[in-house]
């Protein structure tokens, strides 16, 4: 399979910036999805990268380097409601393979 | 627009019993997925349907799990007999599946506890 690795947990202060890294094997994926999942809820879509570079959507940005098998999700101006698990997922023709998720804890 | 619906939301059974989950995808979505999410892990794909046909069931434990989508809309996932390690949240997701890049929309999930 295509291993997807991301840190288990990150802690940051309200108003700060946090960067969640995701690495994967370089072959087999068409692009990279990021999903947010609050405890006890379903994952919700945040962003998708198919080309190298940065995609910006409000306070969230996602970056992809296909040659390096590397992506990151940048969360700016952190709010308490951003405390959640962030899932990196490789897309292979409509099939997603998820990492284990990074639990982000936002503290006051 | 109504989202992906799933029922029941919670289910507690004893090992060796049977259980079934139901999913109604977003109207018009051709592709439907069932995922298993064990606590502390990311969702793992069990089966993918395109309309009423199976696209990928390579990770479905076929000795105990079965799924169908007879009319290309609703889907059911069944476990018979259940084992302790089947305790997880079962997520259903759908996407338009008409080509191109589009995200999957997830239902609220069914939390299964096997005792």
PDB file of N, CA and C in Angstrom, chain A residues 69-103:
ATOM      1  N   UNK A  69       6.760  13.742  -2.552  1.00  0.00           N
ATOM      2  CA  UNK A  69       5.771  13.007  -1.782  1.00  0.00           C
ATOM      3  C   UNK A  69       5.452  13.704  -0.479  1.00  0.00           C
ATOM      4  N   UNK A  70       5.198  15.001  -0.555  1.00  0.00           N
ATOM      5  CA  UNK A  70       5.076  15.823   0.649  1.00  0.00           C
ATOM      6  C   UNK A  70       3.940  16.825   0.487  1.00  0.00           C
ATOM      7  N   UNK A  71       3.170  16.968   1.542  1.00  0.00           N
ATOM      8  CA  UNK A  71       2.115  17.963   1.584  1.00  0.00           C
ATOM      9  C   UNK A  71       2.073  18.556   2.977  1.00  0.00           C
ATOM     10  N   UNK A  72       1.546  19.747   3.087  1.00  0.00           N
ATOM     11  CA  UNK A  72       1.249  20.283   4.411  1.00  0.00           C
ATOM     12  C   UNK A  72      -0.039  21.075   4.386  1.00  0.00           C
ATOM     13  N   UNK A  73      -0.661  21.142   5.552  1.00  0.00           N
ATOM     14  CA  UNK A  73      -1.846  21.958   5.774  1.00  0.00           C
ATOM     15  C   UNK A  73      -1.459  23.041   6.761  1.00  0.00           C
ATOM     16  N   UNK A  74      -1.722  24.285   6.392  1.00  0.00           N
ATOM     17  CA  UNK A  74      -1.378  25.425   7.236  1.00  0.00           C
ATOM     18  C   UNK A  74      -2.668  26.031   7.789  1.00  0.00           C
ATOM     19  N   UNK A  75      -2.742  26.113   9.091  1.00  0.00           N
ATOM     20  CA  UNK A  75      -3.902  26.712   9.743  1.00  0.00           C
ATOM     21  C   UNK A  75      -3.447  28.024  10.380  1.00  0.00           C
ATOM     22  N   UNK A  76      -4.037  29.112   9.919  1.00  0.00           N
ATOM     23  CA  UNK A  76      -3.648  30.427  10.425  1.00  0.00           C
ATOM     24  C   UNK A  76      -4.715  30.974  11.361  1.00  0.00           C
ATOM     25  N   UNK A  77      -4.307  31.920  12.225  1.00  0.00           N
ATOM     26  CA  UNK A  77      -5.241  32.586  13.152  1.00  0.00           C
ATOM     27  C   UNK A  77      -6.105  31.551  13.868  1.00  0.00           C
ATOM     28  N   UNK A  78      -5.432  30.610  14.514  1.00  0.00           N
ATOM     29  CA  UNK A  78      -6.129  29.491  15.128  1.00  0.00           C
ATOM     30  C   UNK A  78      -7.245  29.943  16.060  1.00  0.00           C
ATOM     31  N   UNK A  79      -8.361  29.217  15.978  1.00  0.00           N
ATOM     32  CA  UNK A  79      -9.495  29.442  16.861  1.00  0.00           C
ATOM     33  C   UNK A  79      -9.744  28.159  17.643  1.00  0.00           C
ATOM     34  N   UNK A  80     -10.424  28.306  18.781  1.00  0.00           N
ATOM     35  CA  UNK A  80     -10.688  27.140  19.636  1.00  0.00           C
ATOM     36  C   UNK A  80     -11.433  26.058  18.851  1.00  0.00           C
ATOM     37  N   UNK A  81     -12.314  26.476  17.938  1.00  0.00           N
ATOM     38  CA  UNK A  81     -13.108  25.504  17.178  1.00  0.00           C
ATOM     39  C   UNK A  81     -12.259  24.701  16.188  1.00  0.00           C
ATOM     40  N   UNK A  82     -10.992  25.109  16.000  1.00  0.00           N
ATOM     41  CA  UNK A  82     -10.109  24.357  15.100  1.00  0.00           C
ATOM     42  C   UNK A  82      -9.535  23.110  15.766  1.00  0.00           C
ATOM     43  N   UNK A  83      -9.779  22.947  17.063  1.00  0.00           N
ATOM     44  CA  UNK A  83      -9.348  21.727  17.748  1.00  0.00           C
ATOM     45  C   UNK A  83     -10.090  20.540  17.140  1.00  0.00           C
ATOM     46  N   UNK A  84      -9.330  19.656  16.486  1.00  0.00           N
ATOM     47  CA  UNK A  84      -9.919  18.545  15.744  1.00  0.00           C
ATOM     48  C   UNK A  84      -8.789  17.661  15.233  1.00  0.00           C
ATOM     49  N   UNK A  85      -9.164  16.575  14.583  1.00  0.00           N
ATOM     50  CA  UNK A  85      -8.184  15.737  13.903  1.00  0.00           C
ATOM     51  C   UNK A  85      -8.157  16.140  12.435  1.00  0.00           C
ATOM     52  N   UNK A  86      -6.971  16.228  11.868  1.00  0.00           N
ATOM     53  CA  UNK A  86      -6.799  16.612  10.468  1.00  0.00           C
ATOM     54  C   UNK A  86      -6.213  15.423   9.711  1.00  0.00           C
ATOM     55  N   UNK A  87      -6.975  14.977   8.713  1.00  0.00           N
ATOM     56  CA  UNK A  87      -6.634  13.757   7.994  1.00  0.00           C
ATOM     57  C   UNK A  87      -6.087  14.085   6.614  1.00  0.00           C
ATOM     58  N   UNK A  88      -4.922  13.541   6.327  1.00  0.00           N
ATOM     59  CA  UNK A  88      -4.316  13.626   5.003  1.00  0.00           C
ATOM     60  C   UNK A  88      -4.737  12.367   4.246  1.00  0.00           C
ATOM     61  N   UNK A  89      -5.129  12.498   2.981  1.00  0.00           N
ATOM     62  CA  UNK A  89      -5.582  11.329   2.228  1.00  0.00           C
ATOM     63  C   UNK A  89      -5.087  11.400   0.794  1.00  0.00           C
ATOM     64  N   UNK A  90      -4.445  10.335   0.347  1.00  0.00           N
ATOM     65  CA  UNK A  90      -4.023  10.238  -1.037  1.00  0.00           C
ATOM     66  C   UNK A  90      -5.180   9.778  -1.912  1.00  0.00           C
ATOM     67  N   UNK A  91      -5.345  10.405  -3.061  1.00  0.00           N
ATOM     68  CA  UNK A  91      -6.437  10.100  -3.979  1.00  0.00           C
ATOM     69  C   UNK A  91      -5.908   9.308  -5.162  1.00  0.00           C
ATOM     70  N   UNK A  92      -6.468   8.133  -5.351  1.00  0.00           N
ATOM     71  CA  UNK A  92      -6.082   7.298  -6.485  1.00  0.00           C
ATOM     72  C   UNK A  92      -7.337   6.973  -7.282  1.00  0.00           C
ATOM     73  N   UNK A  93      -7.632   7.796  -8.281  1.00  0.00           N
ATOM     74  CA  UNK A  93      -8.805   7.599  -9.146  1.00  0.00           C
ATOM     75  C   UNK A  93     -10.088   7.424  -8.341  1.00  0.00           C
ATOM     76  N   UNK A  94     -10.286   8.338  -7.389  1.00  0.00           N
ATOM     77  CA  UNK A  94     -11.520   8.358  -6.627  1.00  0.00           C
ATOM     78  C   UNK A  94     -11.482   7.541  -5.354  1.00  0.00           C
ATOM     79  N   UNK A  95     -10.410   6.789  -5.136  1.00  0.00           N
ATOM     80  CA  UNK A  95     -10.269   6.035  -3.892  1.00  0.00           C
ATOM     81  C   UNK A  95      -9.306   6.779  -2.971  1.00  0.00           C
ATOM     82  N   UNK A  96      -9.716   6.947  -1.731  1.00  0.00           N
ATOM     83  CA  UNK A  96      -8.889   7.663  -0.771  1.00  0.00           C
ATOM     84  C   UNK A  96      -8.209   6.689   0.181  1.00  0.00           C
ATOM     85  N   UNK A  97      -6.911   6.940   0.417  1.00  0.00           N
ATOM     86  CA  UNK A  97      -6.196   6.232   1.466  1.00  0.00           C
ATOM     87  C   UNK A  97      -5.795   7.269   2.506  1.00  0.00           C
ATOM     88  N   UNK A  98      -6.285   7.091   3.721  1.00  0.00           N
ATOM     89  CA  UNK A  98      -6.108   8.083   4.762  1.00  0.00           C
ATOM     90  C   UNK A  98      -4.903   7.776   5.641  1.00  0.00           C
ATOM     91  N   UNK A  99      -4.271   8.866   6.127  1.00  0.00           N
ATOM     92  CA  UNK A  99      -3.337   8.719   7.228  1.00  0.00           C
ATOM     93  C   UNK A  99      -4.122   8.566   8.524  1.00  0.00           C
ATOM     94  N   UNK A 100      -3.397   8.406   9.623  1.00  0.00           N
ATOM     95  CA  UNK A 100      -4.044   8.173  10.912  1.00  0.00           C
ATOM     96  C   UNK A 100      -4.631   9.448  11.503  1.00  0.00           C
ATOM     97  N   UNK A 101      -4.255  10.599  10.931  1.00  0.00           N
ATOM     98  CA  UNK A 101      -4.783  11.857  11.435  1.00  0.00           C
ATOM     99  C   UNK A 101      -3.850  12.525  12.433  1.00  0.00           C
ATOM    100  N   UNK A 102      -3.880  13.851  12.445  1.00  0.00           N
ATOM    101  CA  UNK A 102      -3.115  14.647  13.400  1.00  0.00           C
ATOM    102  C   UNK A 102      -4.095  15.375  14.303  1.00  0.00           C
ATOM    103  N   UNK A 103      -4.035  15.105  15.575  1.00  0.00           N
ATOM    104  CA  UNK A 103      -4.926  15.762  16.530  1.00  0.00           C
ATOM    105  C   UNK A 103      -4.329  17.122  16.879  1.00  0.00           C
TER     106      UNK A 103
END
